[in-house]
Coordinates of C-alpha atoms and ligand atoms in Angstrom, one line a residue:
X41 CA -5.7 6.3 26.3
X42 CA -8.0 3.8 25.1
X43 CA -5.7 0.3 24.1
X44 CA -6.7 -1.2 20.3
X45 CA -6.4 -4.7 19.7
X46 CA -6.6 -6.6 16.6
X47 CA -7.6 -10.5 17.0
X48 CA -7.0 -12.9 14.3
X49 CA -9.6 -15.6 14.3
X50 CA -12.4 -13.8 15.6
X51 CA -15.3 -15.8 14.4
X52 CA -13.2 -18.9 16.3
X53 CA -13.6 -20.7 19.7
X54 CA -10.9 -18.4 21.6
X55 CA -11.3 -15.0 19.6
X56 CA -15.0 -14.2 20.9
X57 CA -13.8 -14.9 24.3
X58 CA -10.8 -13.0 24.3
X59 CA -12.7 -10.2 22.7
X60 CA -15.1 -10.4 25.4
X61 CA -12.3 -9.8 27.9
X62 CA -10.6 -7.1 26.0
X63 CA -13.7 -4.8 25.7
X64 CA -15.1 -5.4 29.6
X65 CA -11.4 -4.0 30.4
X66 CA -12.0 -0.8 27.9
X67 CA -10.0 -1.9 24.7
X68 CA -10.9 -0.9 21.4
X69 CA -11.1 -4.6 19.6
X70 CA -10.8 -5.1 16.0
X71 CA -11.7 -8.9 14.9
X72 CA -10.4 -10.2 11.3
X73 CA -12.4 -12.6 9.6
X74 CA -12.5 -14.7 6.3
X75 CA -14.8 -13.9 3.6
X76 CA -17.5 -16.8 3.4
X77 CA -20.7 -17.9 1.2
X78 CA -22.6 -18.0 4.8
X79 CA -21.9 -15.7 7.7
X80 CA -20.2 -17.4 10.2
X81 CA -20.6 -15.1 13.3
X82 CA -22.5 -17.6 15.7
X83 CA -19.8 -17.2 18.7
X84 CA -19.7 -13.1 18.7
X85 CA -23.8 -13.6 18.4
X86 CA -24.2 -15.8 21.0
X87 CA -21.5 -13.8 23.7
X88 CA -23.0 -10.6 22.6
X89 CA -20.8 -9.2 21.7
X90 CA -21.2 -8.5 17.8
X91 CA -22.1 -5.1 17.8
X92 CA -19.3 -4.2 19.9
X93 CA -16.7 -5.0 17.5
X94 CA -14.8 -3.8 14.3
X95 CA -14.7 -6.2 11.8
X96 CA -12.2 -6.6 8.9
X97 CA -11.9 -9.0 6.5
X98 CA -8.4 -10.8 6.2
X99 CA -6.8 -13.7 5.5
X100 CA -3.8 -15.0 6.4
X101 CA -2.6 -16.7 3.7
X102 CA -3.0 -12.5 1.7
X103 CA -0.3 -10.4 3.0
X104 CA -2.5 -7.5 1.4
X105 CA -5.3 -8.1 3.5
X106 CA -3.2 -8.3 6.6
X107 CA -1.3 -5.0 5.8
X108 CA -4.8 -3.5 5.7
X109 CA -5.7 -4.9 8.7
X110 CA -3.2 -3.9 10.7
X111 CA -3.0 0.0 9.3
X112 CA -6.7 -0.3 9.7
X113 CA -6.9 -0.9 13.5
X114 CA -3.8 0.5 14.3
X115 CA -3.1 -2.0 17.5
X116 CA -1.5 -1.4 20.5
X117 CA -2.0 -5.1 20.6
X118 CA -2.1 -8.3 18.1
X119 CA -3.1 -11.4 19.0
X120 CA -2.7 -14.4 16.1
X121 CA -5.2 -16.8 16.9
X122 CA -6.2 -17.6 13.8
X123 CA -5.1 -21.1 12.2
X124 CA -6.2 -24.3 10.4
X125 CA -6.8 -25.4 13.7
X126 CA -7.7 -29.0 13.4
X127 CA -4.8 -31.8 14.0
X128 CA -6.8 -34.3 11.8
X129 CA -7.6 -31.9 9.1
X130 CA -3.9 -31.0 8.7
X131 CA -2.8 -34.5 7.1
X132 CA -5.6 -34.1 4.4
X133 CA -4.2 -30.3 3.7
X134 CA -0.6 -30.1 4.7
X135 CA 0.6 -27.7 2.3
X136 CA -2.6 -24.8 3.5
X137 CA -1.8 -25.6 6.8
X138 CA 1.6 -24.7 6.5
X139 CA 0.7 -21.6 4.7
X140 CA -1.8 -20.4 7.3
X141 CA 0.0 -21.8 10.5
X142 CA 3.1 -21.5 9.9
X143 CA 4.0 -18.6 7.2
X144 CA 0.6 -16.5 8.5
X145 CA 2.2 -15.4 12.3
X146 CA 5.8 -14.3 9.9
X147 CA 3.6 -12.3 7.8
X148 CA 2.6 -10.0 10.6
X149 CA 6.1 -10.4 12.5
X150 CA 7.4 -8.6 9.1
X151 CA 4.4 -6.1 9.0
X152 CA 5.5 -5.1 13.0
X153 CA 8.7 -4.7 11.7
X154 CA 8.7 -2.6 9.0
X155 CA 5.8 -0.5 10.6
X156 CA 8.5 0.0 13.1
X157 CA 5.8 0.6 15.7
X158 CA 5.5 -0.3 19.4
X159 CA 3.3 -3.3 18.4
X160 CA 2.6 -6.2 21.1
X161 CA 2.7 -9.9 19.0
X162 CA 1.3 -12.5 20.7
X163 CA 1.1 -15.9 18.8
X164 CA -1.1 -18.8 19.9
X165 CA 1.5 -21.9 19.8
X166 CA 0.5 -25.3 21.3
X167 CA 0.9 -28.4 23.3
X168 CA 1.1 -29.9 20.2
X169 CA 4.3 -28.8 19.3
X170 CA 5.3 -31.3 22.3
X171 CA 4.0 -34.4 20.0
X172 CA 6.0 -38.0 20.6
X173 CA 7.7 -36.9 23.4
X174 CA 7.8 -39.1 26.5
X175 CA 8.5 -35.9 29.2
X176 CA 5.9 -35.5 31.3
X177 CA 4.4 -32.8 32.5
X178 CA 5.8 -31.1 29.9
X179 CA 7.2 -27.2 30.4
X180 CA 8.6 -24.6 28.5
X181 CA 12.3 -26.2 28.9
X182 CA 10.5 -29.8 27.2
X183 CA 12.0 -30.3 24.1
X184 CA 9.4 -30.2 21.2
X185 CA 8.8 -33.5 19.1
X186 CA 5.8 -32.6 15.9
X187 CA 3.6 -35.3 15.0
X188 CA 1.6 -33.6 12.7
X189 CA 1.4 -31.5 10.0
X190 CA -0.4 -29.3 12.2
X191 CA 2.5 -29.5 14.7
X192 CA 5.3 -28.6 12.4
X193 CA 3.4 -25.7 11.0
X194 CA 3.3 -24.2 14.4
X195 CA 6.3 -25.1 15.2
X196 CA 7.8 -22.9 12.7
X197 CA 5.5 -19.8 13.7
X198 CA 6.8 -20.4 17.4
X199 CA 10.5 -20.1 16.4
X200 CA 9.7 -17.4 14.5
X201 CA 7.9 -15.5 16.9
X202 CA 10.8 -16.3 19.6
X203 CA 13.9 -15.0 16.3
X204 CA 11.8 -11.6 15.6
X205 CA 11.5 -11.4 19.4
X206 CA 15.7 -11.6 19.9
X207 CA 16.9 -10.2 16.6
X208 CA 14.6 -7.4 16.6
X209 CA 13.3 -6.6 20.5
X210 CA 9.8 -6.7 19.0
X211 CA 7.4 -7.7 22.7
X212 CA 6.4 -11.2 20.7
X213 CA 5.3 -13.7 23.2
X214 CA 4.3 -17.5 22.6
X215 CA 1.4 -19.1 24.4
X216 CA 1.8 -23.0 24.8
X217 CA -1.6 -23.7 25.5
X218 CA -2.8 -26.8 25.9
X219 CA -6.4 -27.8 25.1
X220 CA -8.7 -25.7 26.3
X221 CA -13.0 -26.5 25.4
X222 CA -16.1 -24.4 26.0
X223 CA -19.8 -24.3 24.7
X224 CA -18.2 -22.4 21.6
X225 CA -15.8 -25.0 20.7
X226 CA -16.1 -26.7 17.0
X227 CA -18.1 -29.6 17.0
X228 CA -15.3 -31.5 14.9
X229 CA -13.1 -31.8 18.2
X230 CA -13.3 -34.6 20.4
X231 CA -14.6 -33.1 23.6
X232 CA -17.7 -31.0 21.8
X233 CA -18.6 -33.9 19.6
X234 CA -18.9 -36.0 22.7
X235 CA -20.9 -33.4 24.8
X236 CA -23.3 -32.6 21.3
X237 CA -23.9 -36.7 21.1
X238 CA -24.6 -37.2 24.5
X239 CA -27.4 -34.8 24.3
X240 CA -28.8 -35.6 20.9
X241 CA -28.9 -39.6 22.6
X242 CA -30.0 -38.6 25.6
X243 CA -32.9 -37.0 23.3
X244 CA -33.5 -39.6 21.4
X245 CA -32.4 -38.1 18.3
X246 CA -28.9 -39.9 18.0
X247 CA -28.5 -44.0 18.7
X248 CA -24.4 -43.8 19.0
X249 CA -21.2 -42.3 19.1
X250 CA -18.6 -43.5 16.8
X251 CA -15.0 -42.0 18.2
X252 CA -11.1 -43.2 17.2
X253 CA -8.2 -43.3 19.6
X254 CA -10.2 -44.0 23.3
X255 CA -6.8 -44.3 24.9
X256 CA -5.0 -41.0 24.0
X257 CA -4.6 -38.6 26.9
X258 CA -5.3 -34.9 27.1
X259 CA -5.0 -32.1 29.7
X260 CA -8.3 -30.1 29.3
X261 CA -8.9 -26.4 30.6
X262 CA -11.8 -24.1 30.3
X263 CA -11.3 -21.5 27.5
X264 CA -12.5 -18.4 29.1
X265 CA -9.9 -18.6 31.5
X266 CA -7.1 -19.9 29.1
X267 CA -7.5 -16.3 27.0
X268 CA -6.8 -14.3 30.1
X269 CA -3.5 -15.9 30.5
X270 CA -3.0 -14.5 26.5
X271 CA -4.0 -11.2 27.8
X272 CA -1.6 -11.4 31.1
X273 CA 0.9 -12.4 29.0
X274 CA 0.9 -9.3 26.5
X275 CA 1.3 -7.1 30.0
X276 CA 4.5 -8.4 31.0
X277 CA 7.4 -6.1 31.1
X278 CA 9.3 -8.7 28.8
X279 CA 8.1 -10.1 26.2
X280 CA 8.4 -14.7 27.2
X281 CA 6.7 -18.1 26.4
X282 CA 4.3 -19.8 28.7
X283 CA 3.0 -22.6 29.2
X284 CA -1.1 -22.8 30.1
X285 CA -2.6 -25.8 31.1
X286 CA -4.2 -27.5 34.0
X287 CA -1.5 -30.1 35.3
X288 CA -3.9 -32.8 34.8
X289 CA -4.6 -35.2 32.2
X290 CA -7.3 -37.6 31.2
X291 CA -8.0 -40.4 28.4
X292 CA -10.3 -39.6 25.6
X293 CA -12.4 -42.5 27.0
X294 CA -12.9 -41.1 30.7
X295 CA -14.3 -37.9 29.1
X296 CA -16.6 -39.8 27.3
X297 CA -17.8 -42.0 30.4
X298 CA -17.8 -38.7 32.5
X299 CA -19.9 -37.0 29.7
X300 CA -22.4 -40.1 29.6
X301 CA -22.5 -40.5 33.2
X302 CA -23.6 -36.5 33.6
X303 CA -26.8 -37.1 31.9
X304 CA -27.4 -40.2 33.4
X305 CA -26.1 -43.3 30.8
X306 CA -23.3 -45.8 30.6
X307 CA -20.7 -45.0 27.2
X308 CA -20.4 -48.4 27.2
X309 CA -23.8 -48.6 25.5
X310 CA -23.1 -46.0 22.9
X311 CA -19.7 -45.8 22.3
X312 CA -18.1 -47.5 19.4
X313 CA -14.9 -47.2 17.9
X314 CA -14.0 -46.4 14.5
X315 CA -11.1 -47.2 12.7
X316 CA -11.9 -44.2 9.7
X317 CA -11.4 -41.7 13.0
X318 CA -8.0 -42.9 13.8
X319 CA -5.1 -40.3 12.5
X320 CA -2.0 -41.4 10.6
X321 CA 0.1 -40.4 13.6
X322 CA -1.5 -39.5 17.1
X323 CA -0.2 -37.7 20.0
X324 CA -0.5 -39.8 23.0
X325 CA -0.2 -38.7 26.4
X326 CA -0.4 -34.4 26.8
X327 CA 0.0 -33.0 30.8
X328 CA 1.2 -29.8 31.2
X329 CA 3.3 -27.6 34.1
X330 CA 1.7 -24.7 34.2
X331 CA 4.1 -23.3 37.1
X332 CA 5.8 -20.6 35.7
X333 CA 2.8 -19.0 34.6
X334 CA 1.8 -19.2 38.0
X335 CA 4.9 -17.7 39.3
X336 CA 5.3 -14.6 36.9
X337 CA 1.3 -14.5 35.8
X338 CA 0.0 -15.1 38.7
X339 CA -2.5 -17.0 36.5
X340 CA -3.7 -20.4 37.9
X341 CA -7.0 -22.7 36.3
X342 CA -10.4 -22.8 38.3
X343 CA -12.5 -24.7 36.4
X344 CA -12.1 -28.8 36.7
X345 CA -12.0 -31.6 34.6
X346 CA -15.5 -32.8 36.0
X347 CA -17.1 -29.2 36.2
X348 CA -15.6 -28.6 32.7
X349 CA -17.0 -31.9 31.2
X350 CA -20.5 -31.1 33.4
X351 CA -20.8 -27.8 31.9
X352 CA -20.5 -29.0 27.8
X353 CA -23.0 -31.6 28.5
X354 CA -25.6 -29.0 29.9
X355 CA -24.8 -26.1 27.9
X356 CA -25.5 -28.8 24.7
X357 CA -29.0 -30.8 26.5
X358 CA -29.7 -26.5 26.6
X359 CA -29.5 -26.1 23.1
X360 CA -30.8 -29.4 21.8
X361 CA -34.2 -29.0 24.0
X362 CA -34.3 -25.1 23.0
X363 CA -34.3 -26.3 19.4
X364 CA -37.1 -29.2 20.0
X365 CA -38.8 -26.6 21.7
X366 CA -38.3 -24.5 18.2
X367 CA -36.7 -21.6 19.3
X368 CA -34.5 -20.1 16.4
X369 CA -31.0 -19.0 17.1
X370 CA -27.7 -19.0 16.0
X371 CA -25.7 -22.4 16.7
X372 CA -23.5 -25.0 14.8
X373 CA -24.7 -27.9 15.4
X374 CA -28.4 -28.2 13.4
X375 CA -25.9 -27.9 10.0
X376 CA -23.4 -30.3 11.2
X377 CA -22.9 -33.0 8.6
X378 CA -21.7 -36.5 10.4
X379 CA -18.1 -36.4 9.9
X380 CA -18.1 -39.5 8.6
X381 CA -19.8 -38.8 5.4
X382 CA -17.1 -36.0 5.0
X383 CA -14.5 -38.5 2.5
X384 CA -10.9 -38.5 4.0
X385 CA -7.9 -38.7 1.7
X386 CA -5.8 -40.0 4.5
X387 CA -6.6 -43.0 6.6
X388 CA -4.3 -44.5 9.8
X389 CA -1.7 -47.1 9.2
X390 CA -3.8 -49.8 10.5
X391 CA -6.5 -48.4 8.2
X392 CA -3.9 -48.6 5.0
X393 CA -5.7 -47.7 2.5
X394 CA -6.7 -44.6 0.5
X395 CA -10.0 -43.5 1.1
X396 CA -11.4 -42.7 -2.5
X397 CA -10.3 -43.1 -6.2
X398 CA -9.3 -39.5 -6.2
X399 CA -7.0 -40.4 -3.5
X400 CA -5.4 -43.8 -5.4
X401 CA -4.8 -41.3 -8.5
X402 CA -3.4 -39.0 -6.3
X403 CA -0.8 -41.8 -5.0
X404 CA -0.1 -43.3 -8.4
X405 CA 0.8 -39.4 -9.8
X406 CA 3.0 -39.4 -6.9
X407 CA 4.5 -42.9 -7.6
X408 CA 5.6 -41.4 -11.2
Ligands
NAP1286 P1 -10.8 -22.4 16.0 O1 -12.1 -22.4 16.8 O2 -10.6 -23.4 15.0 O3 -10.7 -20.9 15.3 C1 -9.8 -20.7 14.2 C2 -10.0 -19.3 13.6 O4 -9.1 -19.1 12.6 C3 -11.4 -19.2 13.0 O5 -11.9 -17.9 13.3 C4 -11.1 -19.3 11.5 O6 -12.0 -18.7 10.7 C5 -9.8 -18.6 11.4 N1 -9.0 -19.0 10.2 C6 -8.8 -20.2 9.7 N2 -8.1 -20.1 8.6 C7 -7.9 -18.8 8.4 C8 -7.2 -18.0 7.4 N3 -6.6 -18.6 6.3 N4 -7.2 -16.7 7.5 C9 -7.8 -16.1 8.5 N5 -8.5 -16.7 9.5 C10 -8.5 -18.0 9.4 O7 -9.5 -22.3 17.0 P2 -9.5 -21.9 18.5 O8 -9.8 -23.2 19.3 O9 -10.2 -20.7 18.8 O10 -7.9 -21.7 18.7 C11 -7.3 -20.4 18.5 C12 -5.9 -20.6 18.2 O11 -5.2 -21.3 19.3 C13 -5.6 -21.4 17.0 O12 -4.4 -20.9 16.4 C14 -5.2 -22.8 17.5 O13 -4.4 -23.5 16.6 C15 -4.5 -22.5 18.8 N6 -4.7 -23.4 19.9 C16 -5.9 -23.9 20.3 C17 -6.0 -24.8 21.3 C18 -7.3 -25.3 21.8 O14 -7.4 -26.2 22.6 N7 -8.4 -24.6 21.4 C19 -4.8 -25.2 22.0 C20 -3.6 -24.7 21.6 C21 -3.5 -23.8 20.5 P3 -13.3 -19.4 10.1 O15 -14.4 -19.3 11.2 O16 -13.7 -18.6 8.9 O17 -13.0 -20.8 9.8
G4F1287 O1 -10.2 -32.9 20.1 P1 -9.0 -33.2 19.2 O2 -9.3 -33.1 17.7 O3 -7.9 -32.2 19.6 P2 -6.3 -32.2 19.4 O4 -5.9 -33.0 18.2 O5 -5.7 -32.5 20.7 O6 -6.0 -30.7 19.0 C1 -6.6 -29.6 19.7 O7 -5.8 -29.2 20.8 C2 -4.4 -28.8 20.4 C3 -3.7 -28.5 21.7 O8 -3.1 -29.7 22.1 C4 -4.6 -27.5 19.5 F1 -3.4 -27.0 19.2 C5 -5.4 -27.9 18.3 O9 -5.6 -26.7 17.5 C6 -6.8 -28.4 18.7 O10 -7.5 -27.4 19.4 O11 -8.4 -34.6 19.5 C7 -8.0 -35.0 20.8 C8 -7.7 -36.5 20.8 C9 -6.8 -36.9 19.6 O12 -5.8 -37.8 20.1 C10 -7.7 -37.7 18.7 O13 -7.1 -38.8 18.0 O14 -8.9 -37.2 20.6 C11 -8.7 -38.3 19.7 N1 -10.0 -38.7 19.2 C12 -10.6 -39.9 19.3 N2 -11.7 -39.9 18.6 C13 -10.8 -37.9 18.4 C14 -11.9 -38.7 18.1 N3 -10.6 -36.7 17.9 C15 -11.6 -36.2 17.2 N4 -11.5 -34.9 16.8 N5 -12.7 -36.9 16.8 C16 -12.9 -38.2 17.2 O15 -13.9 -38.9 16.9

């Protein structure tokens, strides 16, 4: 019997990679994907991998579209992956957020159930969830602390996920992963913006890198191998929450100095902070236990934090010299605008105030 799976998400970071997986073992794979003025399939294109899937248009905030999804690909498999991924982002758009992250993974928990159907969940929860707290490493037994809108959303969708799984013995399973980068991660997170401006200076086509928080810590995988622990997961006789990580963590500021230092210059040259790229409220210090899903998984990381930092700073000088070199092909960066030119309504506490005069409007309405 051939397995169907339907991935939320699919023009993402993780969704092309899991897809990837999924058809090299003989699934059937389905991807949903949102409507937009300009395709946005660069990922699938550059995996190869777009001709080998179903696509379906969905959103998750549109319980409609979702239905249709899912009657449409009949799965023997879900996996949510789609979100309003970015932490920043989510304290300029709390309320979307919460609609996407944390009411979208109900929506099909409620569509499993009334289907009544053998249908495997599997939600993509987060290290995030762990926020302020001061365990570390953290496991699946650390209790969870939000420090984001982001956070909270998610939190939600994991206790959901966990209540459908007990109330109603639907196989729902929550991946705690932490972060995980690749060549197809978004250029607005702090590991591919690094690895992008390296190669633009290195170039000469950039002169520096303007970053926020230097101290904050992280515990950084490699994606491909972070979306076979989803799929090891969804194989389990029982239906449980995992944690995936590496068990080793690193400031935001070695990962620049190890990214600088791979193609041969000192980030003390380059780098300077920003105050505008601070958040309202940070998460700190993120190291994760991955034993259990070592024990029950059998699922352990390969890749480290120096061949994982090596590999985004090549696979960018790559496609920064192909482009000088004026090949065509599909890739985010070339229509990147510089993040700062994108206006912010919130700023940090030690940045105070509101960005624009939309935004003091905004905070007078609220004032009454
Ligand atoms: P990503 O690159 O930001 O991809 C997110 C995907 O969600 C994109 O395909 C996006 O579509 C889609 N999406 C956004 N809003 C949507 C909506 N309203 N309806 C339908 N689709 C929507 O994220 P990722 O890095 O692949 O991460 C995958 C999942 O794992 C996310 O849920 C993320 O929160 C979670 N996670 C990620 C990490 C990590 O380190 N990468 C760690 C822990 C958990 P567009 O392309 O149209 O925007
Ligand atoms: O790369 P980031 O934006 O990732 P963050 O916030 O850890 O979130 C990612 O990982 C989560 C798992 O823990 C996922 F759930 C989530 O979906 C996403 O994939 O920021 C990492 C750290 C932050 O502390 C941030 O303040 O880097 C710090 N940072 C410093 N300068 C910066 C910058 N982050 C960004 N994006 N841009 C900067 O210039």
């Amino acid at each position: 019997m051939v397995k169907r799976a339907l991935i939320t998400g699919i023009t993402g970071q993780d969704g092309p990679y899991l897809a990837k997986l999924l058809l090299s073992k003989g699934y059937k794979v389905y991807g949903t994907y949102r409507r937009t003025s300009t395709p946005n399939f660069w990922r699938l294109q550059q995996l190869g991998i777009i001709h080998r899937i179903t696509l379906i248009p969905a959103d998750l905030s549109d319980m409609s579209s979702l239905l249709e999804a899912v009657t449409t690909a009949d799965p023997h498999e879900i996996y949510n992956l789609a979100a309003q991924s970015f932490v920043g982002n989510s304290f300029d758009a709390p309320l979307l957020t919460t609609e996407i992250d944390g009411s979208g993974a109900t929506r099909f928990l409620e569509i499993i159930r009334h289907l009544g159907k053998n249908i495997k969940f599997y939600q993509a929860s987060t290290s995030e969830l762990y926020g302020a707290t001061r365990q570390s490493p953290q496991n699946e037994n650390t209790p969870f602390s939000p420090n984001s809108p982001y956070a909270a959303a998610k939190l939600y969708s994991f206790h959901m996920t966990r209540i459908y799984r007990n109330a109603y013995g639907i196989f729902a399973c929550n991946g705690i992963l932490f972060n995980h980068e690749s060549p197809l991660r978004g250029l607005e997170f702090v590991t591919r913006k690094i690895t992008n401006s390296v190669a633009k200076i290195k170039l000469g086509l950039q002169k520096e890198l303007r970053l926020g928080n230097l101290e904050t810590k992280r515990d950084w995988g490699f994606a491909p191998e972070y979306v076979h622990a989803m799929w090891l997961m969804m194989q389990q006789k029982k239906a449980d929450d995992f944690v995936i990580a590496t068990g080793e963590t690193h400031s935001v500021g070695e990962f620049a100095q190890e990214a600088f230092a791979a193609a041969g210059l000192d980030w003390r040259t380059y780098v300077k902070a920003d105050q505008r790229l601070l958040r309202p409220l940070d998460v700190t210090h993120l190291c994760g236990d991955p034993s259990k899903a070592g024990r029950v998984l059998d699922w352990k990381p390969k890749v480290t934090f120096g061949e994982l930092v090596k590999l985004l700073v090549r696979a960018d000088m790559e496609r920064w010299q192909k482009y000088l070199n004026g090949e065509i092909f599909a890739w985010d960066a070339p229509n990147y605008p510089s993040e700062l030119d994108i206006v912010s309504r919130t700023v940090s506490r030690e940045g105070k105030k509101p960005a624009t005069k939309i935004a003091k409007l905004i905070g007078r309405l609220h004032r009454g």
